[in-house]
Short mmCIF file of C-alpha atoms in Angstrom, two decimals:
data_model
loop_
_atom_site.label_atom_id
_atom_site.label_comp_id
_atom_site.label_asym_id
_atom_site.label_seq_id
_atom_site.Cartn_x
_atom_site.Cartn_y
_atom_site.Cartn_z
CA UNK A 1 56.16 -117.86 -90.62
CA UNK A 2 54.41 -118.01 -87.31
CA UNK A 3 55.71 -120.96 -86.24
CA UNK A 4 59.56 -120.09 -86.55
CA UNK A 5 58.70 -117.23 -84.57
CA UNK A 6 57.18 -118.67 -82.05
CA UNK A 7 60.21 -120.96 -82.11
CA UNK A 8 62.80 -118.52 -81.53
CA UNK A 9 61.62 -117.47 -77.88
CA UNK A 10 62.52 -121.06 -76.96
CA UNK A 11 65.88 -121.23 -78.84
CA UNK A 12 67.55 -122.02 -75.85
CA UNK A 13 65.91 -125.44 -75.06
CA UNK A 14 66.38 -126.10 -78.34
CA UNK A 15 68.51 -128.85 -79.72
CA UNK A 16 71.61 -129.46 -82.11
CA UNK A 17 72.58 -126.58 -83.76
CA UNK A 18 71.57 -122.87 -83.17
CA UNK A 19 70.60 -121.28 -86.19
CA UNK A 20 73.95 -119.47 -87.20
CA UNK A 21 75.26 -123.19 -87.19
CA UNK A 22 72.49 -124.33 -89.50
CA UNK A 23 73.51 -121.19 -91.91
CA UNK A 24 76.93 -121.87 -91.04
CA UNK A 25 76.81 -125.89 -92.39
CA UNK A 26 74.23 -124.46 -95.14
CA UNK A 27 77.22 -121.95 -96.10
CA UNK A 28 79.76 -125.01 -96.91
CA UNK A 29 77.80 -126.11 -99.82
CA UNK A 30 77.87 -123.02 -101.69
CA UNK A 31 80.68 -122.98 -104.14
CA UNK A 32 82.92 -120.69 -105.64
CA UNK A 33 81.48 -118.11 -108.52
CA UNK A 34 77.70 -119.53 -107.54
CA UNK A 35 74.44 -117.20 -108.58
CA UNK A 36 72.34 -117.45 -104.88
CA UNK A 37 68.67 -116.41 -103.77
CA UNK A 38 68.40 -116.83 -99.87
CA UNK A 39 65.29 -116.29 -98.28
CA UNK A 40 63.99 -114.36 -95.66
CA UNK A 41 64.82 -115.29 -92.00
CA UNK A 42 67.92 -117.46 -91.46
CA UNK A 43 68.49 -118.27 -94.97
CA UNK A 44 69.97 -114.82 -95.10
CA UNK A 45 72.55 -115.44 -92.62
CA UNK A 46 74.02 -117.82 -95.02
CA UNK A 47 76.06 -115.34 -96.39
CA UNK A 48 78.03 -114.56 -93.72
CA UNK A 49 79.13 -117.95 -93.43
CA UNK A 50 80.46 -118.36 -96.76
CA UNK A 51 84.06 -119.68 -96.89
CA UNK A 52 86.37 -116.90 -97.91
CA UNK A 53 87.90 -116.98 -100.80
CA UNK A 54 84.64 -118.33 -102.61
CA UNK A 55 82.90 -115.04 -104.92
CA UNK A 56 79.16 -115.37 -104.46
CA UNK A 57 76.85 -113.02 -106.38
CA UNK A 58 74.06 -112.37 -104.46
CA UNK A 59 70.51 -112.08 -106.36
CA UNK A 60 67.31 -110.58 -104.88
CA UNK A 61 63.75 -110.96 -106.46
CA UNK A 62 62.97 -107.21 -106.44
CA UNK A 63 65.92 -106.32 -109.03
CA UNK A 64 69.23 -106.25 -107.72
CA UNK A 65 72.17 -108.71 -108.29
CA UNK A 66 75.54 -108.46 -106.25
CA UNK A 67 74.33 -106.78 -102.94
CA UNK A 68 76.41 -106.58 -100.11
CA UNK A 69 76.07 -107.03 -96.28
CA UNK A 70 73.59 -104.88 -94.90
CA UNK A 71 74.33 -101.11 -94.55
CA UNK A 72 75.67 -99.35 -90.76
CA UNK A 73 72.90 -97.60 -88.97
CA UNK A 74 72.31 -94.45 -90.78
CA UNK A 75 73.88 -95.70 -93.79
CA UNK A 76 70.87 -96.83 -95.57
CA UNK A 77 69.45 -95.43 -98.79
CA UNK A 78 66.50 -94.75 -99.68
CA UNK A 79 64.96 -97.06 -102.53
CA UNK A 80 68.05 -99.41 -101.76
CA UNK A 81 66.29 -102.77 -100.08
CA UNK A 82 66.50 -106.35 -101.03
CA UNK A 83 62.76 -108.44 -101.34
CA UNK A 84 62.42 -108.94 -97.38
CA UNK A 85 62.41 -104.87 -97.59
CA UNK A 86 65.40 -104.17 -95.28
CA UNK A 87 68.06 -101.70 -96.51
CA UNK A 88 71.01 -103.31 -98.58
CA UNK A 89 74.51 -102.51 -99.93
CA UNK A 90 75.81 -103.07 -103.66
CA UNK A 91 79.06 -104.82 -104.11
CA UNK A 92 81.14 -103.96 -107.08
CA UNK A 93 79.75 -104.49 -110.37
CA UNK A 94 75.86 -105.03 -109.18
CA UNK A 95 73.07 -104.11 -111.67
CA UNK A 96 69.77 -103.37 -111.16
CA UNK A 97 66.92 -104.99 -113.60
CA UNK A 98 62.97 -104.79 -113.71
CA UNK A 99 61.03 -107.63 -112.49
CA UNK A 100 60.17 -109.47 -115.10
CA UNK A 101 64.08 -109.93 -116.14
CA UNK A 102 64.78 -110.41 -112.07
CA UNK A 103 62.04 -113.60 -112.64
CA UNK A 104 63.41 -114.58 -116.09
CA UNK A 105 66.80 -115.03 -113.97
CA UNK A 106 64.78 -117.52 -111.46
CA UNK A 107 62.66 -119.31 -114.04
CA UNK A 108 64.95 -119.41 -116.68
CA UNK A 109 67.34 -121.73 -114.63
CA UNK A 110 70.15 -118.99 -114.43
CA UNK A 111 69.76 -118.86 -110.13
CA UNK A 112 72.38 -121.47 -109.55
CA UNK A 113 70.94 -122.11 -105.76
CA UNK A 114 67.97 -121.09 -103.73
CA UNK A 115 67.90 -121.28 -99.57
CA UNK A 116 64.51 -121.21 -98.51
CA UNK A 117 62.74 -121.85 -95.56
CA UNK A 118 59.81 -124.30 -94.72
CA UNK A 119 56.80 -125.28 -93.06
CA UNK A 120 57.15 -129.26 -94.30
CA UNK A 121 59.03 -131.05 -96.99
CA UNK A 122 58.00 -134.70 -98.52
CA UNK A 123 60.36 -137.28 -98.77
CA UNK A 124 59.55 -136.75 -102.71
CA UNK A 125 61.29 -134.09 -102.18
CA UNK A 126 57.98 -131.78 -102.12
CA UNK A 127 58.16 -128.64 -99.85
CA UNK A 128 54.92 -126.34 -98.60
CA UNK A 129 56.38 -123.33 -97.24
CA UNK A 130 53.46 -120.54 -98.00
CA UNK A 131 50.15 -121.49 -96.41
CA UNK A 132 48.64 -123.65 -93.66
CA UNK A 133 45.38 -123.82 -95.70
CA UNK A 134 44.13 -121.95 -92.53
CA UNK A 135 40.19 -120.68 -93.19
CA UNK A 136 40.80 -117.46 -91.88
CA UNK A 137 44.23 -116.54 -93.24
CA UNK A 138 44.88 -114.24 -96.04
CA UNK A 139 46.78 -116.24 -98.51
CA UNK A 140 50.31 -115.02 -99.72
CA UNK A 141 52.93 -116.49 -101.76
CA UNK A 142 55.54 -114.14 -102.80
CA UNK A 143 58.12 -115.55 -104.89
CA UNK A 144 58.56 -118.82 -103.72
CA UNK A 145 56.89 -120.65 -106.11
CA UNK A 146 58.95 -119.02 -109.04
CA UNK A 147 61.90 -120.21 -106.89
CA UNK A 148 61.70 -123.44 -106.46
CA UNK A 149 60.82 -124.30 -109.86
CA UNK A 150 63.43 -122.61 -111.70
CA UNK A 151 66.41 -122.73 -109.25
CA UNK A 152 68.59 -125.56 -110.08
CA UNK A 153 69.57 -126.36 -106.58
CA UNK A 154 66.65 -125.79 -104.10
CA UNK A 155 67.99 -126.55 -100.39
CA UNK A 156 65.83 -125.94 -97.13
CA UNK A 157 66.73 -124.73 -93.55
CA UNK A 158 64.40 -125.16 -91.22
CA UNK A 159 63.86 -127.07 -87.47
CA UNK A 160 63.47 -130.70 -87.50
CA UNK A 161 60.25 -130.29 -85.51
CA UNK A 162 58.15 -127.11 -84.87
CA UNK A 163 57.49 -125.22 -81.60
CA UNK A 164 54.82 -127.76 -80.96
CA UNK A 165 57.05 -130.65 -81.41
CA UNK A 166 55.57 -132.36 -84.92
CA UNK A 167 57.90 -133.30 -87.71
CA UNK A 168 58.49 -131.13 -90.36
CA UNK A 169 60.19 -133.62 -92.87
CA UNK A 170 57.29 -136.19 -93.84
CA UNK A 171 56.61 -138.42 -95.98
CA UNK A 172 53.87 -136.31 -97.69
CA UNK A 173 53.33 -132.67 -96.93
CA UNK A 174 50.10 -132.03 -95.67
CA UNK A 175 49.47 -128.59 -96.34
CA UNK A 176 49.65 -126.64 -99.68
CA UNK A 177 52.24 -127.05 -102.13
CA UNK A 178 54.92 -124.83 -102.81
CA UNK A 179 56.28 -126.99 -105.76
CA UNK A 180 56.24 -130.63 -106.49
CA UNK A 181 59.75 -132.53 -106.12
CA UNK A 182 61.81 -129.52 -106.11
CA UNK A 183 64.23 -129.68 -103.35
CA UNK A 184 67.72 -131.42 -103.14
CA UNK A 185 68.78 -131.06 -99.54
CA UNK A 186 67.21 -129.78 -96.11
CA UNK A 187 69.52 -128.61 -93.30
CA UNK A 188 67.77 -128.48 -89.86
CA UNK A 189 69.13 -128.14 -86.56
CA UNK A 190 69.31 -131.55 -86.11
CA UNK A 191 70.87 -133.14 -89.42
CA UNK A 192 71.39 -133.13 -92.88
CA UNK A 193 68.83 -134.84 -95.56
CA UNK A 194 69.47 -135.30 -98.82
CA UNK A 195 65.65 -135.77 -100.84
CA UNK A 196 66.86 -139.13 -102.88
CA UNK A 197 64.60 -140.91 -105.46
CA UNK A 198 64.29 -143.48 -102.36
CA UNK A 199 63.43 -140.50 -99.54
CA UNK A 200 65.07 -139.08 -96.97
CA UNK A 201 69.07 -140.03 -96.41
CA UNK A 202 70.68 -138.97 -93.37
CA UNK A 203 73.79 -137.26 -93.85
CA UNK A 204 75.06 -136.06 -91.13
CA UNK A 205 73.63 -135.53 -88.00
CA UNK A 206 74.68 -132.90 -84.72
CA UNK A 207 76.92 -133.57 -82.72
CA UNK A 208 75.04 -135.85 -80.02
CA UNK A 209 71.98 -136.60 -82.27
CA UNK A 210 71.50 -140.51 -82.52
CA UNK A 211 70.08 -141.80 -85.52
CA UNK A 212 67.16 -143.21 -83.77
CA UNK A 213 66.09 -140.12 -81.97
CA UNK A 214 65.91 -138.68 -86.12
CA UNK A 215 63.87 -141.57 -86.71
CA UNK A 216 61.00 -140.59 -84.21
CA UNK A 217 61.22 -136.83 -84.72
CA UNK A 218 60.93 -137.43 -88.84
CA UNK A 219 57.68 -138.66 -90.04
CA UNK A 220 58.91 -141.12 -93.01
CA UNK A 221 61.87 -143.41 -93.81
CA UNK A 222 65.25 -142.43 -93.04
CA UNK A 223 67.92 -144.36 -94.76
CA UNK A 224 71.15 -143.49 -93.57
CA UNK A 225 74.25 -143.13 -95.68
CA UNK A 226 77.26 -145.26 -95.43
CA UNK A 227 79.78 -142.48 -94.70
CA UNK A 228 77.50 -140.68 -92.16
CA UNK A 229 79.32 -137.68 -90.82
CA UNK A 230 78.76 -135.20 -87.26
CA UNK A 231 78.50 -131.86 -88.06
CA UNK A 232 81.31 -129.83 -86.53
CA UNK A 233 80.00 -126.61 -86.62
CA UNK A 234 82.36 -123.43 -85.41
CA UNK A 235 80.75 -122.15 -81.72
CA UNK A 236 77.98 -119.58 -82.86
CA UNK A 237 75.21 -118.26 -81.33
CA UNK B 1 55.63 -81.03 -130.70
CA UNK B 2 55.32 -84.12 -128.79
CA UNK B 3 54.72 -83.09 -125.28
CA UNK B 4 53.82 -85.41 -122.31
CA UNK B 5 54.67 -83.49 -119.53
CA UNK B 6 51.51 -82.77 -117.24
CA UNK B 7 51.14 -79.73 -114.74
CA UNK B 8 49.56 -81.22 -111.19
CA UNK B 9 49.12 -84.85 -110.34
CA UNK B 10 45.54 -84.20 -110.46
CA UNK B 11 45.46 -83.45 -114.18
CA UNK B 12 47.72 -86.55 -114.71
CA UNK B 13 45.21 -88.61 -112.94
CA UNK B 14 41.68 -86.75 -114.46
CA UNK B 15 40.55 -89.20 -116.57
CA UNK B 16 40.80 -92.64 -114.65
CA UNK B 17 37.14 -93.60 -114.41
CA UNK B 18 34.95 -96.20 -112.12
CA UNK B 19 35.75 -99.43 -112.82
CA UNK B 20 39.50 -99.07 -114.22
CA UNK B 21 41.77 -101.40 -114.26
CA UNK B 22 45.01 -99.87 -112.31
CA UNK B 23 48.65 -101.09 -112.53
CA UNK B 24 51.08 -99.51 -109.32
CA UNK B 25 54.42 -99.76 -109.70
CA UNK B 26 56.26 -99.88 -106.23
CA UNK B 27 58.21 -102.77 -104.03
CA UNK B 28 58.32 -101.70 -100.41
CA UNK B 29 58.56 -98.45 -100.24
CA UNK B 30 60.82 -98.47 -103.54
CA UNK B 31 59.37 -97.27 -106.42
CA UNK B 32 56.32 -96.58 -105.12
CA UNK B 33 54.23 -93.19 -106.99
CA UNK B 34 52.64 -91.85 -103.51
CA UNK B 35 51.40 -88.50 -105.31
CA UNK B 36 50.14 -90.31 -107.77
CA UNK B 37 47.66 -92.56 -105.85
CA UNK B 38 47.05 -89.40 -103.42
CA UNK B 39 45.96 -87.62 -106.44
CA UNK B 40 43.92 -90.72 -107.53
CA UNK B 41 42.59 -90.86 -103.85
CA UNK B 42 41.25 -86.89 -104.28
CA UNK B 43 40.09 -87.62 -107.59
CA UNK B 44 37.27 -90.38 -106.28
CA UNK B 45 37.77 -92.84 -108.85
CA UNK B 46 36.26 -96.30 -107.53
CA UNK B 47 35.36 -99.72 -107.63
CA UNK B 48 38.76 -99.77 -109.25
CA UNK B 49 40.60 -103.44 -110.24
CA UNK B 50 44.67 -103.10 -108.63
CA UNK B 51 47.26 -104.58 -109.71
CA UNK B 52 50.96 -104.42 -107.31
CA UNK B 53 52.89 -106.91 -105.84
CA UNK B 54 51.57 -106.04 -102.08
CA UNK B 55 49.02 -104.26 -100.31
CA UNK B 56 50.54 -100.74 -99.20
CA UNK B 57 52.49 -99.79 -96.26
CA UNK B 58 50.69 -97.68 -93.10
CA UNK B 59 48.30 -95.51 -94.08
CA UNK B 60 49.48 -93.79 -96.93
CA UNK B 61 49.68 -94.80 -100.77
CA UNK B 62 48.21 -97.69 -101.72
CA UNK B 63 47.32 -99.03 -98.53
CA UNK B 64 45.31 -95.68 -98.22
CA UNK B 65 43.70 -95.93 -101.54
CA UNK B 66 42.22 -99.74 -100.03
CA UNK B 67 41.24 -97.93 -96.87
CA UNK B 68 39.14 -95.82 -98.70
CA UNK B 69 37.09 -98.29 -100.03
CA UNK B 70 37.87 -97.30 -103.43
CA UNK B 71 39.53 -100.90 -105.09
CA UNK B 72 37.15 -103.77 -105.42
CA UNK B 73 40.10 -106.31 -106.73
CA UNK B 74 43.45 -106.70 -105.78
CA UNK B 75 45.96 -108.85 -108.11
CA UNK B 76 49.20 -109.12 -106.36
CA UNK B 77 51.71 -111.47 -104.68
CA UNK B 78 52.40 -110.64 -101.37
CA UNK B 79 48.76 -109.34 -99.94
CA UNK B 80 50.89 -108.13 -96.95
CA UNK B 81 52.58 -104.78 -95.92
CA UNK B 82 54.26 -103.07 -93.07
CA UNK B 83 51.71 -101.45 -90.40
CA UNK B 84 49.05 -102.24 -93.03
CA UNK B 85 45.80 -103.43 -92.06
CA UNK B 86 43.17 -102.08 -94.31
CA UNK B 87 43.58 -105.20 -97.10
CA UNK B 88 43.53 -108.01 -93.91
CA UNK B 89 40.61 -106.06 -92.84
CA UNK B 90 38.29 -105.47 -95.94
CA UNK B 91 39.30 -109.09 -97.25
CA UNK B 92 38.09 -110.84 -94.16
CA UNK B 93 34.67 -109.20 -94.47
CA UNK B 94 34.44 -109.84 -98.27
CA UNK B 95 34.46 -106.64 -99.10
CA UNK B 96 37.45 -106.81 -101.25
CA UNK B 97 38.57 -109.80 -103.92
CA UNK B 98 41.74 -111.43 -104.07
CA UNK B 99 43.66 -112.90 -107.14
CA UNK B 100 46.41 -114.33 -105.80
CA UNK B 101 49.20 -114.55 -108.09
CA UNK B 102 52.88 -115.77 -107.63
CA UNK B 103 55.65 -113.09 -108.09
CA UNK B 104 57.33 -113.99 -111.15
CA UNK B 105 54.12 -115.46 -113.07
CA UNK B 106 52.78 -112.06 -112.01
CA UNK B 107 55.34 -110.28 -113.73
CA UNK B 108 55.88 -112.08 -116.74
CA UNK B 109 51.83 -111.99 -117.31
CA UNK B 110 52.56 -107.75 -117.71
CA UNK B 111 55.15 -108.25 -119.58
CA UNK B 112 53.19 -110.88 -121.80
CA UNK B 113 50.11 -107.82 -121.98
CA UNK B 114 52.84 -105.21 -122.91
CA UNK B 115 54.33 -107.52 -125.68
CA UNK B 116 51.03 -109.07 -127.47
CA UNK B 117 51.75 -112.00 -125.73
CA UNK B 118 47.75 -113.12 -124.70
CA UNK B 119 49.09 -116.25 -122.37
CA UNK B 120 52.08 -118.70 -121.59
CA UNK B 121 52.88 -121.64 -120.29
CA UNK B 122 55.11 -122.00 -116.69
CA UNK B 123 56.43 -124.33 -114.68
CA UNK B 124 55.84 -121.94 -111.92
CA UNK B 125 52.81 -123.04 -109.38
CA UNK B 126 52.29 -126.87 -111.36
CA UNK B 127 51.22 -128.84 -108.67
CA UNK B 128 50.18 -126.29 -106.05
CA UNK B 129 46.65 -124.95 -105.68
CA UNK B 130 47.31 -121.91 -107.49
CA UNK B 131 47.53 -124.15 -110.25
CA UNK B 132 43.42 -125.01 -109.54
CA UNK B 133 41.40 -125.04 -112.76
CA UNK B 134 44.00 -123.67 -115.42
CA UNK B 135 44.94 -125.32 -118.22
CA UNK B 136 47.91 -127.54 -118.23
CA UNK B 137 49.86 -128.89 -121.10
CA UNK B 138 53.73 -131.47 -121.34
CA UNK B 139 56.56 -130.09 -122.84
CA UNK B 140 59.87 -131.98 -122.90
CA UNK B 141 58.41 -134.38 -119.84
CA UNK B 142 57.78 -131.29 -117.53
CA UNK B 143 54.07 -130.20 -116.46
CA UNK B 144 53.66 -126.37 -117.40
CA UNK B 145 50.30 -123.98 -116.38
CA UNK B 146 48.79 -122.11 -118.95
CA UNK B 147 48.85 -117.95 -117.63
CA UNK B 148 46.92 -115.17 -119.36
CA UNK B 149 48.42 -111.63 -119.85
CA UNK B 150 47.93 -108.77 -117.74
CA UNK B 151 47.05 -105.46 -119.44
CA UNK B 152 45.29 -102.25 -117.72
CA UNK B 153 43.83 -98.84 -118.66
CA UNK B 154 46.11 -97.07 -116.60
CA UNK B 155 49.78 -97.56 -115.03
CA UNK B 156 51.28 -95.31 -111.87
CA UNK B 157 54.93 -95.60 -112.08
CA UNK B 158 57.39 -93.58 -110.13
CA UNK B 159 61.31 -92.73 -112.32
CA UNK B 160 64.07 -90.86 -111.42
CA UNK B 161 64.03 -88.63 -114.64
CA UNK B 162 62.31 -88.44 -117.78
CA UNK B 163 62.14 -86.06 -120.70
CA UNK B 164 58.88 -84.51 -123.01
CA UNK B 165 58.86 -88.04 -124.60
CA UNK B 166 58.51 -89.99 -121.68
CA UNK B 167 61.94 -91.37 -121.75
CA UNK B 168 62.49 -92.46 -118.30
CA UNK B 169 65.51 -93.51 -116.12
CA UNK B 170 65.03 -95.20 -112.50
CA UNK B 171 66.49 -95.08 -108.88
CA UNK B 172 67.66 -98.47 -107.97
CA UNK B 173 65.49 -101.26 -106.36
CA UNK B 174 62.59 -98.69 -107.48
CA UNK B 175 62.94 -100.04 -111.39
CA UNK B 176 61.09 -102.57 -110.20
CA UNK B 177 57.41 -103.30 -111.87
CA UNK B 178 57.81 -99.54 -114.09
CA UNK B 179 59.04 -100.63 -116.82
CA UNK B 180 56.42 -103.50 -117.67
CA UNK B 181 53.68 -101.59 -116.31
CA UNK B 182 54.21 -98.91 -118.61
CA UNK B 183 54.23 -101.12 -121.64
CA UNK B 184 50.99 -102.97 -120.13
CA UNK B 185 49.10 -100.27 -119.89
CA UNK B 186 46.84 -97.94 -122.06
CA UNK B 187 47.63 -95.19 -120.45
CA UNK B 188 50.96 -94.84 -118.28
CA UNK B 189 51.32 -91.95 -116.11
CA UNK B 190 55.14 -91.73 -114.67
CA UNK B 191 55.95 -89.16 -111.75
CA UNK B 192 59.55 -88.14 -112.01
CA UNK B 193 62.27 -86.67 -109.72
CA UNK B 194 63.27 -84.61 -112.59
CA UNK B 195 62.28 -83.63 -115.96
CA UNK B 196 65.10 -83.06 -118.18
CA UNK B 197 65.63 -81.56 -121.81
CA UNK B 198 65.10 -84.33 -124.92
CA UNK B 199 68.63 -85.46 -125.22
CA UNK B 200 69.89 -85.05 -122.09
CA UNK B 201 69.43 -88.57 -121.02
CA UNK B 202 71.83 -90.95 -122.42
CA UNK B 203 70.35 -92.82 -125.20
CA UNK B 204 72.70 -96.32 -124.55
CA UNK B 205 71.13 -95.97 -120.65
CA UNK B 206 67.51 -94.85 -121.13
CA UNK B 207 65.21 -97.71 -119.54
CA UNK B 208 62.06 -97.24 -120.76
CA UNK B 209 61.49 -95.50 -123.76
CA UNK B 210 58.74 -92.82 -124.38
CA UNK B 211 56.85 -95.04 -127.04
CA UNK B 212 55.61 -96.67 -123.72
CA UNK B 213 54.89 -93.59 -121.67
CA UNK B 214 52.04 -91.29 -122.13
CA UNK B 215 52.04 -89.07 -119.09
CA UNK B 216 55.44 -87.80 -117.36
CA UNK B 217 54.91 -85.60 -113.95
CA UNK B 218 57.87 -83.88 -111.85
CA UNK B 219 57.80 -84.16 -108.16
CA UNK B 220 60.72 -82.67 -107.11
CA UNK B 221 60.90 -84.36 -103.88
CA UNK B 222 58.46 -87.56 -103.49
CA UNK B 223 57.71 -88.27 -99.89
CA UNK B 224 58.66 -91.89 -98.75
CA UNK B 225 56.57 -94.29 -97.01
CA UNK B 226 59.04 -95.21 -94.75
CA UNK B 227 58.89 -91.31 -93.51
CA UNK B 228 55.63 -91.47 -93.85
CA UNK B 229 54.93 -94.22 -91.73
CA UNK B 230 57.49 -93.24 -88.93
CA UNK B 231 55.50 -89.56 -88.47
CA UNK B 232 52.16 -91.97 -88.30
CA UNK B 233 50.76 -89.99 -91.77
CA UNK B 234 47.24 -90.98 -92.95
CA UNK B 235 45.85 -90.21 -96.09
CA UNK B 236 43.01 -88.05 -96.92
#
């Protein structure tokens, strides 16, 4: 997505956490013996975040479940990639499948959680990740619309507020729909949201975030919980 | 003697006329059948209707075959390749159509065409514009889209091995769209690594069985895009 890119030349300036802390904090929630899609971009680094101790099988659209980190320089084989087309490695007892049976995984509900990325997300829980509804742009959607409504647990990382400074989280997305009330939690560099029949609720927020700065910077009611936690993030960068 | 084995990627590819409807197997690089649509390319075939999840990498394979001029209609996912520009390029002069489909309803609609299976209903795209203008029906309190099948005159797949009958085995990620294509399609032509004797390949692993394969073609060593792409190949 353009805007992430354009993003990532300024990571310096930006605030909260860098983006190996958002996959970091994303990387708590994922529990032991979990089935997990992560998308392209940061929610890959989730996995190498993941607690140890916690077995994760890893599933990728194109046909292969239980890959492994990716392969050393010179390692890579040919015909071997995950759905973002970069080389991969199998862990122990991976399988390969055809894609119809690699969607009936995603859309039958087996996908335990999905980690995508996103260009807004509605307070109703709405996200619109694929197209800007620019004139000019060739439209393309991938697999993200299979994802999000057949993934149990559909969870967002993405900056609170793109390059140019508008919110992402909203209380209606504003460009096309991805799915319709699909996901459960966002984690942006700023704070955690959890997507509640009543909206946004803060979670937790980074470590020198205030509340009310979250209030300007997201575009739709932010009801804060009672237990409302920092994030304490190991030093990554 | 049933016999499906084919001499030159040109014969495999002889009869696919003007107008054909074309399944391509192929993720990335993965499983793409590069002699295959080379062969097609030579043959002259046009005004052809594609269906792959993407749009070709560089200036080989598929992404050649669109350069040419030769594919009025693309169905896919993921209009988008590595060092590909012919698609962006044709589509933003109208001089190619664009059925955008997402991943998974695109795959399940070939499986659908390879089973009987005219349309189904998914929860996949409710709510989005994709969903624009298609039937929609409740089931159990959840909105589902009505999808049609996918079937074509021809499939290109690319397999590790296959026999006479078209029994085929894959490499890897490359499984990917082969095995649905080949039961979606009239006429599936598979280019294999290796041809082996009937029997050879283990009946408890074989992937797709011949019932769905009516063309099998050895290239001993298929070229990769990835290679391809690095020497900056073009195709013709």
């Amino acid at each position: 997505m353009s805007d992430n890119t354009a993003a990532m030349s300024t990571t310096k300036e930006r605030r909260g956490l860098t983006r190996p802390q958002m996959a970091w904090r994303a990387a708590q929630d994922i529990f032991d013996g979990a089935y997990v899609n992560l998308g392209i971009g940061i929610p890959e680094m989730v996995a190498r975040f993941v607690p140890e101790g916690r077995e994760v099988i890893y599933h990728t659209e194109n046909g292969v479940l239980g890959f492994g980190p990716p392969p050393e320089p010179g390692e890579e084989v040919p015909e071997l990639i995950n759905a973002g087309k970069k080389p991969i490695t199998l862990n122990p007892g991976a399988s390969f499948f055809h894609h119809a049976d690699s969607f009936a995984m995603i859309r039958g509900g087996h996908i335990d959680i999905c980690i995508l990325g996103a260009l807004q997300v509605g307070d109703n829980g709405d996200l619109a990740n694929w197209s800007t509804g620019a004139k000019d742009a060739v439209p393309a959607v991938g697999g993200a619309m299979d994802l999000v409504a057949g993934v149990r647990r559909v969870y967002v990382i993405a900056d609170h507020v793109t390059s140019r400074g508008e919110p992402k989280f909203l209380h209606r997305c504003t460009y096309p729909l991805t799915g319709a009330g699909v996901i459960q939690r966002i984690y942006s560099n700023l704070a955690v949201l959890d997507i509640t029949p009543e909206g946004f609720l803060l979670r937790e927020t980074a470590p020198g975030v205030t509340v009310e700065e979250l209030r300007e910077l997201t575009d739709a009611p932010l009801a804060v919980a009672e237990d409302l936690k920092t994030i304490e993030a190991p030093s990554l960068s | 003697m049933i016999d499906k084995r084919v001499a030159s990627a040109a014969e495999a590819v002889a009869d696919i006329g003007d107008g054909a409807t074309v399944m391509i197997g192929g993720f990335g690089e993965a499983g793409s059948p590069i002699e295959l649509i080379h062969a097609l390319i030579d043959q002259g075939a046009t005004d052809l209707t594609v269906i792959n999840n993407n749009t070709g990498n560089g200036q080989v394979g598929l992404a050649a075959l669109i350069a040419a001029g030769r594919v009025r209609r693309m169905i896919c996912s993921f209009p988008r390749g590595t060092s590909e520009t012919a698609f962006p390029d044709l589509y933003r002069r109208s001089r190619i159509e664009l059925e955008l489909v997402p991943q998974g309803t695109l795959a399940e609609r070939i499986r659908a065409g390879g089973a009987g299976i005219p349309a189904f209903f998914t929860a996949t795209s409710a709510g989005t514009p994709l969903a624009a203008g298609k039937e929609h029906r409740v089931f159990d309190e959840r909105e589902y889209v009505m999808e049609r099948c996918l079937t074509a005159d021809f499939a290109l797949v690319k397999a590790e091995r296959g026999d006479r009958l078209g029994n085929l085995v894959y490499n890897k990620a490359a499984r990917n769209f082969g095995p649905i294509m080949c039961m979606a399609a009239a006429t599936a032509i598979v280019q294999v690594s290796e041809t082996v004797e009937a029997g050879a390949l283990d009946p408890e692993h074989i992937v797709t069985p011949g019932i769905f394969v009516k063309r099998v073609l050895q290239v001993e060593t298929p070229q990769l895009e990835s290679a391809l792409i690095a020497q900056g190949a073009t195709y013709p």
